[in-house]
Amino acid sequence: MGKRDNRVAYMNPIAMARSRGPSQSAGPTIQDYLNRPRPTWEEVKEQLEKKKKGSRALAEFEEKMNENWKKELEKHREKLLSGNESSSKKKEKKKKEKKKSNRLSSSSSSSSSSDSSSSSSDSDDEVKKQGKKRRKKRYRSLRKSSESSTSDSESDSKDSTKKKKSKEEHEREKDNKSLSRKRKKIDRGNGPLSSESLSESDPTEEVQVKKKKNSEEREKVTDKTKKRKKHKKHGKKKKKKTAGSSSDSE
């Protein structure tokens, strides 16, 4: 048996649309939009004139309102001016009356004011004088305190220096006395000097010996500390070398 023929004929969509004719679509087309009714130039001019007339009527209304408002303002101003004039007249009368009363009172108060002014000026002068006196007293007291403090410090420093000098002189006298006594003993003995007499005769040598011993002990201590530090460094180097050799062998 042979195969069925499943082929379908090709239909051109554009040719099919043309054969169907124009489609009845809802709404205006482009041709309808282009063929719409348009106003002529005369009609446009008429519309513009109508708009201008409307604006003219509004302007006339505003002018009328402004005129009415101006009239009201003028009336209000006249009222205020009349009221101000009456009030100014009243104020002038009051001022005149006050001047008259002040003249009468000034004649009576002039004598009392002169007395009061003289007393007030005297009181001000006294207050100023008292203030100056107080300032001078404070300044003097401050100067005295500063001078006393400086004198005390100087006296203290002098006393301390005197004490130090007296102590040094006393010590020197003691040393001289002890040396003279020891020499006398040596002269009396007239024999060979023993080790004890020599040590007693020159205390200055003993002091020097002690200083030398202390310096030697300090040097020994410093040498020991240096040796310990060197030993520690050497031990660390050995440990590093052993660790490096062990890693290489692995």
PDB file of C-alpha atoms in Angstrom:
ATOM      1  CA  MET A   1       0.000   0.000   0.000  1.00  0.00           C
ATOM      2  CA  GLY A   2       1.220   3.489  -0.763  1.00  0.00           C
ATOM      3  CA  LYS A   3       1.522   6.500   1.581  1.00  0.00           C
ATOM      4  CA  ARG A   4      -1.250   9.006   2.025  1.00  0.00           C
ATOM      5  CA  ASP A   5      -0.877  12.455   0.525  1.00  0.00           C
ATOM      6  CA  ASN A   6      -0.981  14.868   3.497  1.00  0.00           C
ATOM      7  CA  ARG A   7       0.077  17.948   1.569  1.00  0.00           C
ATOM      8  CA  VAL A   8      -1.971  21.214   1.947  1.00  0.00           C
ATOM      9  CA  ALA A   9      -2.286  23.931  -0.681  1.00  0.00           C
ATOM     10  CA  TYR A  10      -0.570  27.307   0.223  1.00  0.00           C
ATOM     11  CA  MET A  11      -2.985  30.220   0.619  1.00  0.00           C
ATOM     12  CA  ASN A  12      -1.693  33.779   0.221  1.00  0.00           C
ATOM     13  CA  PRO A  13      -3.169  35.881   3.095  1.00  0.00           C
ATOM     14  CA  ILE A  14      -2.973  39.157   1.169  1.00  0.00           C
ATOM     15  CA  ALA A  15      -4.834  37.667  -1.798  1.00  0.00           C
ATOM     16  CA  MET A  16      -7.448  36.224   0.534  1.00  0.00           C
ATOM     17  CA  ALA A  17      -7.992  39.656   2.188  1.00  0.00           C
ATOM     18  CA  ARG A  18      -8.407  41.333  -1.170  1.00  0.00           C
ATOM     19  CA  SER A  19     -10.908  38.725  -2.270  1.00  0.00           C
ATOM     20  CA  ARG A  20     -12.959  39.263   0.898  1.00  0.00           C
ATOM     21  CA  GLY A  21     -13.192  43.007   0.284  1.00  0.00           C
ATOM     22  CA  PRO A  22     -12.982  45.915   2.796  1.00  0.00           C
ATOM     23  CA  SER A  23     -13.569  44.934   6.440  1.00  0.00           C
ATOM     24  CA  GLN A  24     -16.317  46.702   8.368  1.00  0.00           C
ATOM     25  CA  SER A  25     -14.297  47.947  11.381  1.00  0.00           C
ATOM     26  CA  ALA A  26     -15.891  49.952  14.202  1.00  0.00           C
ATOM     27  CA  GLY A  27     -14.643  53.601  14.468  1.00  0.00           C
ATOM     28  CA  PRO A  28     -13.441  56.292  12.092  1.00  0.00           C
ATOM     29  CA  THR A  29     -10.730  55.636   9.636  1.00  0.00           C
ATOM     30  CA  ILE A  30      -7.846  57.834   8.546  1.00  0.00           C
ATOM     31  CA  GLN A  31      -9.786  59.045   5.551  1.00  0.00           C
ATOM     32  CA  ASP A  32     -12.644  60.124   7.780  1.00  0.00           C
ATOM     33  CA  TYR A  33     -10.186  62.123   9.937  1.00  0.00           C
ATOM     34  CA  LEU A  34      -8.693  63.838   6.891  1.00  0.00           C
ATOM     35  CA  ASN A  35     -12.163  64.600   5.427  1.00  0.00           C
ATOM     36  CA  ARG A  36     -13.500  66.118   8.715  1.00  0.00           C
ATOM     37  CA  PRO A  37     -15.310  69.481   8.502  1.00  0.00           C
ATOM     38  CA  ARG A  38     -12.938  72.370   9.178  1.00  0.00           C
ATOM     39  CA  PRO A  39     -13.799  76.023  10.085  1.00  0.00           C
ATOM     40  CA  THR A  40     -13.006  78.721   7.597  1.00  0.00           C
ATOM     41  CA  TRP A  41     -10.777  81.728   8.328  1.00  0.00           C
ATOM     42  CA  GLU A  42     -13.787  83.994   8.764  1.00  0.00           C
ATOM     43  CA  GLU A  43     -15.284  81.718  11.384  1.00  0.00           C
ATOM     44  CA  VAL A  44     -11.979  81.704  13.298  1.00  0.00           C
ATOM     45  CA  LYS A  45     -11.901  85.528  13.288  1.00  0.00           C
ATOM     46  CA  GLU A  46     -15.424  85.661  14.676  1.00  0.00           C
ATOM     47  CA  GLN A  47     -14.496  83.322  17.532  1.00  0.00           C
ATOM     48  CA  LEU A  48     -11.478  85.478  18.433  1.00  0.00           C
ATOM     49  CA  GLU A  49     -13.608  88.625  18.485  1.00  0.00           C
ATOM     50  CA  LYS A  50     -16.104  86.955  20.796  1.00  0.00           C
ATOM     51  CA  LYS A  51     -13.291  86.074  23.219  1.00  0.00           C
ATOM     52  CA  LYS A  52     -12.049  89.685  23.182  1.00  0.00           C
ATOM     53  CA  LYS A  53     -15.554  90.974  23.917  1.00  0.00           C
ATOM     54  CA  GLY A  54     -15.755  88.716  26.961  1.00  0.00           C
ATOM     55  CA  SER A  55     -12.474  90.079  28.286  1.00  0.00           C
ATOM     56  CA  ARG A  56     -13.653  93.654  27.668  1.00  0.00           C
ATOM     57  CA  ALA A  57     -16.764  93.091  29.767  1.00  0.00           C
ATOM     58  CA  LEU A  58     -14.593  91.762  32.597  1.00  0.00           C
ATOM     59  CA  ALA A  59     -12.330  94.777  32.360  1.00  0.00           C
ATOM     60  CA  GLU A  60     -15.299  97.119  32.520  1.00  0.00           C
ATOM     61  CA  PHE A  61     -16.581  95.322  35.620  1.00  0.00           C
ATOM     62  CA  GLU A  62     -13.183  95.632  37.319  1.00  0.00           C
ATOM     63  CA  GLU A  63     -13.004  99.348  36.485  1.00  0.00           C
ATOM     64  CA  LYS A  64     -16.414  99.926  38.057  1.00  0.00           C
ATOM     65  CA  MET A  65     -15.385  98.045  41.205  1.00  0.00           C
ATOM     66  CA  ASN A  66     -12.184 100.070  41.456  1.00  0.00           C
ATOM     67  CA  GLU A  67     -14.100 103.324  41.167  1.00  0.00           C
ATOM     68  CA  ASN A  68     -16.483 102.305  43.944  1.00  0.00           C
ATOM     69  CA  TRP A  69     -13.549 101.244  46.123  1.00  0.00           C
ATOM     70  CA  LYS A  70     -11.772 104.558  45.535  1.00  0.00           C
ATOM     71  CA  LYS A  71     -14.862 106.467  46.611  1.00  0.00           C
ATOM     72  CA  GLU A  72     -15.104 104.429  49.821  1.00  0.00           C
ATOM     73  CA  LEU A  73     -11.431 105.053  50.560  1.00  0.00           C
ATOM     74  CA  GLU A  74     -11.833 108.800  50.125  1.00  0.00           C
ATOM     75  CA  LYS A  75     -14.768 108.868  52.541  1.00  0.00           C
ATOM     76  CA  HIS A  76     -12.803 106.880  55.119  1.00  0.00           C
ATOM     77  CA  ARG A  77      -9.821 109.220  54.772  1.00  0.00           C
ATOM     78  CA  GLU A  78     -11.983 112.280  55.308  1.00  0.00           C
ATOM     79  CA  LYS A  79     -13.378 110.772  58.496  1.00  0.00           C
ATOM     80  CA  LEU A  80      -9.895 109.962  59.802  1.00  0.00           C
ATOM     81  CA  LEU A  81      -8.567 113.415  58.976  1.00  0.00           C
ATOM     82  CA  SER A  82     -11.458 115.117  60.755  1.00  0.00           C
ATOM     83  CA  GLY A  83     -10.922 112.893  63.798  1.00  0.00           C
ATOM     84  CA  ASN A  84      -7.167 113.583  63.774  1.00  0.00           C
ATOM     85  CA  GLU A  85      -7.723 117.327  63.601  1.00  0.00           C
ATOM     86  CA  SER A  86     -10.016 117.257  66.613  1.00  0.00           C
ATOM     87  CA  SER A  87      -7.604 115.060  68.558  1.00  0.00           C
ATOM     88  CA  SER A  88      -4.647 117.276  67.626  1.00  0.00           C
ATOM     89  CA  LYS A  89      -6.521 120.343  68.901  1.00  0.00           C
ATOM     90  CA  LYS A  90      -7.241 118.559  72.181  1.00  0.00           C
ATOM     91  CA  LYS A  91      -3.584 117.555  72.509  1.00  0.00           C
ATOM     92  CA  GLU A  92      -2.429 121.115  71.912  1.00  0.00           C
ATOM     93  CA  LYS A  93      -4.743 122.393  74.653  1.00  0.00           C
ATOM     94  CA  LYS A  94      -3.440 119.770  77.079  1.00  0.00           C
ATOM     95  CA  LYS A  95       0.167 120.670  76.246  1.00  0.00           C
ATOM     96  CA  LYS A  96      -0.478 124.355  76.931  1.00  0.00           C
ATOM     97  CA  GLU A  97      -2.055 123.537  80.277  1.00  0.00           C
ATOM     98  CA  LYS A  98       0.885 121.303  81.211  1.00  0.00           C
ATOM     99  CA  LYS A  99       3.380 124.032  80.302  1.00  0.00           C
ATOM    100  CA  LYS A 100       1.609 126.504  82.545  1.00  0.00           C
ATOM    101  CA  SER A 101       1.550 124.071  85.451  1.00  0.00           C
ATOM    102  CA  ASN A 102       5.221 123.184  84.891  1.00  0.00           C
ATOM    103  CA  ARG A 103       6.228 126.841  84.943  1.00  0.00           C
ATOM    104  CA  LEU A 104       4.504 127.346  88.270  1.00  0.00           C
ATOM    105  CA  SER A 105       5.996 124.180  89.762  1.00  0.00           C
ATOM    106  CA  SER A 106       9.496 124.844  88.343  1.00  0.00           C
ATOM    107  CA  SER A 107       9.755 128.185  90.172  1.00  0.00           C
ATOM    108  CA  SER A 108       8.937 126.506  93.479  1.00  0.00           C
ATOM    109  CA  SER A 109      11.089 123.429  92.868  1.00  0.00           C
ATOM    110  CA  SER A 110      14.157 125.293  91.554  1.00  0.00           C
ATOM    111  CA  SER A 111      15.369 126.138  95.043  1.00  0.00           C
ATOM    112  CA  SER A 112      14.821 122.590  96.314  1.00  0.00           C
ATOM    113  CA  SER A 113      16.449 121.084  93.195  1.00  0.00           C
ATOM    114  CA  SER A 114      19.562 123.236  93.641  1.00  0.00           C
ATOM    115  CA  ASP A 115      19.916 122.014  97.226  1.00  0.00           C
ATOM    116  CA  SER A 116      19.370 118.403  96.215  1.00  0.00           C
ATOM    117  CA  SER A 117      21.825 118.665  93.310  1.00  0.00           C
ATOM    118  CA  SER A 118      24.530 120.088  95.575  1.00  0.00           C
ATOM    119  CA  SER A 119      23.954 117.356  98.150  1.00  0.00           C
ATOM    120  CA  SER A 120      23.982 114.644  95.464  1.00  0.00           C
ATOM    121  CA  SER A 121      27.248 115.991  94.003  1.00  0.00           C
ATOM    122  CA  ASP A 122      28.805 116.047  97.479  1.00  0.00           C
ATOM    123  CA  SER A 123      27.699 112.481  98.132  1.00  0.00           C
ATOM    124  CA  ASP A 124      29.154 111.348  94.762  1.00  0.00           C
ATOM    125  CA  ASP A 125      32.491 112.996  95.591  1.00  0.00           C
ATOM    126  CA  GLU A 126      32.589 111.281  98.980  1.00  0.00           C
ATOM    127  CA  VAL A 127      31.855 107.887  97.406  1.00  0.00           C
ATOM    128  CA  LYS A 128      34.677 108.402  94.876  1.00  0.00           C
ATOM    129  CA  LYS A 129      37.129 109.404  97.597  1.00  0.00           C
ATOM    130  CA  GLN A 130      36.233 106.369  99.698  1.00  0.00           C
ATOM    131  CA  GLY A 131      36.717 104.096  96.678  1.00  0.00           C
ATOM    132  CA  LYS A 132      40.177 105.582  95.996  1.00  0.00           C
ATOM    133  CA  LYS A 133      41.185 105.131  99.651  1.00  0.00           C
ATOM    134  CA  ARG A 134      40.108 101.502  99.615  1.00  0.00           C
ATOM    135  CA  ARG A 135      42.078 100.833  96.428  1.00  0.00           C
ATOM    136  CA  LYS A 136      45.204 102.425  97.921  1.00  0.00           C
ATOM    137  CA  LYS A 137      44.865 100.327 101.082  1.00  0.00           C
ATOM    138  CA  ARG A 138      44.495  97.111  99.067  1.00  0.00           C
ATOM    139  CA  TYR A 139      47.506  97.984  96.913  1.00  0.00           C
ATOM    140  CA  ARG A 140      49.634  98.703  99.997  1.00  0.00           C
ATOM    141  CA  SER A 141      48.574  95.499 101.725  1.00  0.00           C
ATOM    142  CA  LEU A 142      49.402  93.474  98.599  1.00  0.00           C
ATOM    143  CA  ARG A 143      52.836  95.110  98.330  1.00  0.00           C
ATOM    144  CA  LYS A 144      53.573  94.446 101.981  1.00  0.00           C
ATOM    145  CA  SER A 145      52.547  90.804 101.686  1.00  0.00           C
ATOM    146  CA  SER A 146      54.713  90.315  98.571  1.00  0.00           C
ATOM    147  CA  GLU A 147      57.707  92.015 100.235  1.00  0.00           C
ATOM    148  CA  SER A 148      57.301  89.947 103.402  1.00  0.00           C
ATOM    149  CA  SER A 149      57.121  86.710 101.390  1.00  0.00           C
ATOM    150  CA  THR A 150      60.279  87.604  99.450  1.00  0.00           C
ATOM    151  CA  SER A 151      62.121  88.583 102.654  1.00  0.00           C
ATOM    152  CA  ASP A 152      61.044  85.328 104.341  1.00  0.00           C
ATOM    153  CA  SER A 153      62.289  83.267 101.413  1.00  0.00           C
ATOM    154  CA  GLU A 154      65.600  85.108 101.374  1.00  0.00           C
ATOM    155  CA  SER A 155      66.036  84.716 105.147  1.00  0.00           C
ATOM    156  CA  ASP A 156      65.223  80.981 104.886  1.00  0.00           C
ATOM    157  CA  SER A 157      67.782  80.501 102.124  1.00  0.00           C
ATOM    158  CA  LYS A 158      70.414  82.411 104.116  1.00  0.00           C
ATOM    159  CA  ASP A 159      69.691  80.373 107.258  1.00  0.00           C
ATOM    160  CA  SER A 160      69.975  77.118 105.340  1.00  0.00           C
ATOM    161  CA  THR A 161      73.304  78.151 103.785  1.00  0.00           C
ATOM    162  CA  LYS A 162      74.619  79.272 107.180  1.00  0.00           C
ATOM    163  CA  LYS A 163      73.623  75.962 108.771  1.00  0.00           C
ATOM    164  CA  LYS A 164      75.342  73.989 106.024  1.00  0.00           C
ATOM    165  CA  LYS A 165      78.503  76.041 106.380  1.00  0.00           C
ATOM    166  CA  SER A 166      78.490  75.669 110.183  1.00  0.00           C
ATOM    167  CA  LYS A 167      78.064  71.884 109.868  1.00  0.00           C
ATOM    168  CA  GLU A 168      80.942  71.601 107.409  1.00  0.00           C
ATOM    169  CA  GLU A 169      83.185  73.723 109.614  1.00  0.00           C
ATOM    170  CA  HIS A 170      82.266  71.664 112.681  1.00  0.00           C
ATOM    171  CA  GLU A 171      83.068  68.417 110.851  1.00  0.00           C
ATOM    172  CA  ARG A 172      86.389  69.809 109.669  1.00  0.00           C
ATOM    173  CA  GLU A 173      87.301  70.876 113.199  1.00  0.00           C
ATOM    174  CA  LYS A 174      86.472  67.388 114.489  1.00  0.00           C
ATOM    175  CA  ASP A 175      88.632  65.765 111.815  1.00  0.00           C
ATOM    176  CA  ASN A 176      91.528  68.123 112.563  1.00  0.00           C
ATOM    177  CA  LYS A 177      91.257  67.458 116.295  1.00  0.00           C
ATOM    178  CA  SER A 178      91.199  63.694 115.817  1.00  0.00           C
ATOM    179  CA  LEU A 179      94.224  63.855 113.496  1.00  0.00           C
ATOM    180  CA  SER A 180      96.181  66.025 115.966  1.00  0.00           C
ATOM    181  CA  ARG A 181      95.394  63.606 118.832  1.00  0.00           C
ATOM    182  CA  LYS A 182      96.525  60.600 116.842  1.00  0.00           C
ATOM    183  CA  ARG A 183      99.743  62.327 115.825  1.00  0.00           C
ATOM    184  CA  LYS A 184     100.472  63.149 119.468  1.00  0.00           C
ATOM    185  CA  LYS A 185      99.973  59.510 120.448  1.00  0.00           C
ATOM    186  CA  ILE A 186     102.318  58.402 117.661  1.00  0.00           C
ATOM    187  CA  ASP A 187     104.940  60.922 118.758  1.00  0.00           C
ATOM    188  CA  ARG A 188     104.700  59.707 122.386  1.00  0.00           C
ATOM    189  CA  GLY A 189     105.079  56.067 121.465  1.00  0.00           C
ATOM    190  CA  ASN A 190     108.197  56.581 119.251  1.00  0.00           C
ATOM    191  CA  GLY A 191     107.888  52.949 118.145  1.00  0.00           C
ATOM    192  CA  PRO A 192     106.947  51.136 114.893  1.00  0.00           C
ATOM    193  CA  LEU A 193     103.481  52.031 113.662  1.00  0.00           C
ATOM    194  CA  SER A 194     100.976  49.228 113.965  1.00  0.00           C
ATOM    195  CA  SER A 195      98.178  48.501 111.470  1.00  0.00           C
ATOM    196  CA  GLU A 196      95.565  49.759 113.933  1.00  0.00           C
ATOM    197  CA  SER A 197      97.321  53.093 114.441  1.00  0.00           C
ATOM    198  CA  LEU A 198      97.690  53.567 110.709  1.00  0.00           C
ATOM    199  CA  SER A 199      94.002  52.850 110.102  1.00  0.00           C
ATOM    200  CA  GLU A 200      93.057  55.253 112.905  1.00  0.00           C
ATOM    201  CA  SER A 201      95.499  57.960 111.723  1.00  0.00           C
ATOM    202  CA  ASP A 202      94.060  58.381 108.229  1.00  0.00           C
ATOM    203  CA  PRO A 203      90.248  58.011 108.073  1.00  0.00           C
ATOM    204  CA  THR A 204      90.301  59.461 104.603  1.00  0.00           C
ATOM    205  CA  GLU A 205      92.191  56.409 103.319  1.00  0.00           C
ATOM    206  CA  GLU A 206      89.575  54.095 104.846  1.00  0.00           C
ATOM    207  CA  VAL A 207      86.840  55.945 103.039  1.00  0.00           C
ATOM    208  CA  GLN A 208      88.715  55.607  99.757  1.00  0.00           C
ATOM    209  CA  VAL A 209      89.235  51.874 100.337  1.00  0.00           C
ATOM    210  CA  LYS A 210      85.542  51.394 101.001  1.00  0.00           C
ATOM    211  CA  LYS A 211      84.675  53.226  97.806  1.00  0.00           C
ATOM    212  CA  LYS A 212      87.040  51.026  95.812  1.00  0.00           C
ATOM    213  CA  LYS A 213      85.510  47.875  97.296  1.00  0.00           C
ATOM    214  CA  ASN A 214      81.995  49.040  96.445  1.00  0.00           C
ATOM    215  CA  SER A 215      83.031  49.849  92.873  1.00  0.00           C
ATOM    216  CA  GLU A 216      84.683  46.421  92.489  1.00  0.00           C
ATOM    217  CA  GLU A 217      81.571  44.669  93.780  1.00  0.00           C
ATOM    218  CA  ARG A 218      79.390  46.587  91.326  1.00  0.00           C
ATOM    219  CA  GLU A 219      81.668  45.665  88.437  1.00  0.00           C
ATOM    220  CA  LYS A 220      81.488  41.994  89.439  1.00  0.00           C
ATOM    221  CA  VAL A 221      77.690  42.093  89.524  1.00  0.00           C
ATOM    222  CA  THR A 222      77.558  43.724  86.083  1.00  0.00           C
ATOM    223  CA  ASP A 223      79.998  41.114  84.676  1.00  0.00           C
ATOM    224  CA  LYS A 224      77.835  38.294  86.030  1.00  0.00           C
ATOM    225  CA  THR A 225      74.691  39.717  84.464  1.00  0.00           C
ATOM    226  CA  LYS A 226      76.450  40.120  81.089  1.00  0.00           C
ATOM    227  CA  LYS A 227      77.684  36.529  81.218  1.00  0.00           C
ATOM    228  CA  ARG A 228      74.199  35.257  81.984  1.00  0.00           C
ATOM    229  CA  LYS A 229      72.767  37.164  79.019  1.00  0.00           C
ATOM    230  CA  LYS A 230      75.471  35.769  76.707  1.00  0.00           C
ATOM    231  CA  HIS A 231      74.814  32.240  77.977  1.00  0.00           C
ATOM    232  CA  LYS A 232      71.094  32.615  77.297  1.00  0.00           C
ATOM    233  CA  LYS A 233      71.734  33.885  73.744  1.00  0.00           C
ATOM    234  CA  HIS A 234      74.138  31.007  73.047  1.00  0.00           C
ATOM    235  CA  GLY A 235      71.576  28.474  74.281  1.00  0.00           C
ATOM    236  CA  LYS A 236      68.900  29.949  72.022  1.00  0.00           C
ATOM    237  CA  LYS A 237      71.209  29.744  68.997  1.00  0.00           C
ATOM    238  CA  LYS A 238      71.960  26.087  69.767  1.00  0.00           C
ATOM    239  CA  LYS A 239      68.255  25.276  70.001  1.00  0.00           C
ATOM    240  CA  LYS A 240      67.619  26.945  66.625  1.00  0.00           C
ATOM    241  CA  LYS A 241      70.463  24.998  65.011  1.00  0.00           C
ATOM    242  CA  THR A 242      69.224  21.665  66.400  1.00  0.00           C
ATOM    243  CA  ALA A 243      65.706  22.419  65.201  1.00  0.00           C
ATOM    244  CA  GLY A 244      66.982  23.277  61.703  1.00  0.00           C
ATOM    245  CA  SER A 245      69.079  20.115  61.485  1.00  0.00           C
ATOM    246  CA  SER A 246      66.163  17.939  62.614  1.00  0.00           C
ATOM    247  CA  SER A 247      63.892  19.465  59.921  1.00  0.00           C
ATOM    248  CA  ASP A 248      66.567  18.851  57.241  1.00  0.00           C
ATOM    249  CA  SER A 249      66.997  15.209  58.290  1.00  0.00           C
ATOM    250  CA  GLU A 250      63.228  14.665  58.066  1.00  0.00           C
TER     251      GLU A 250
END
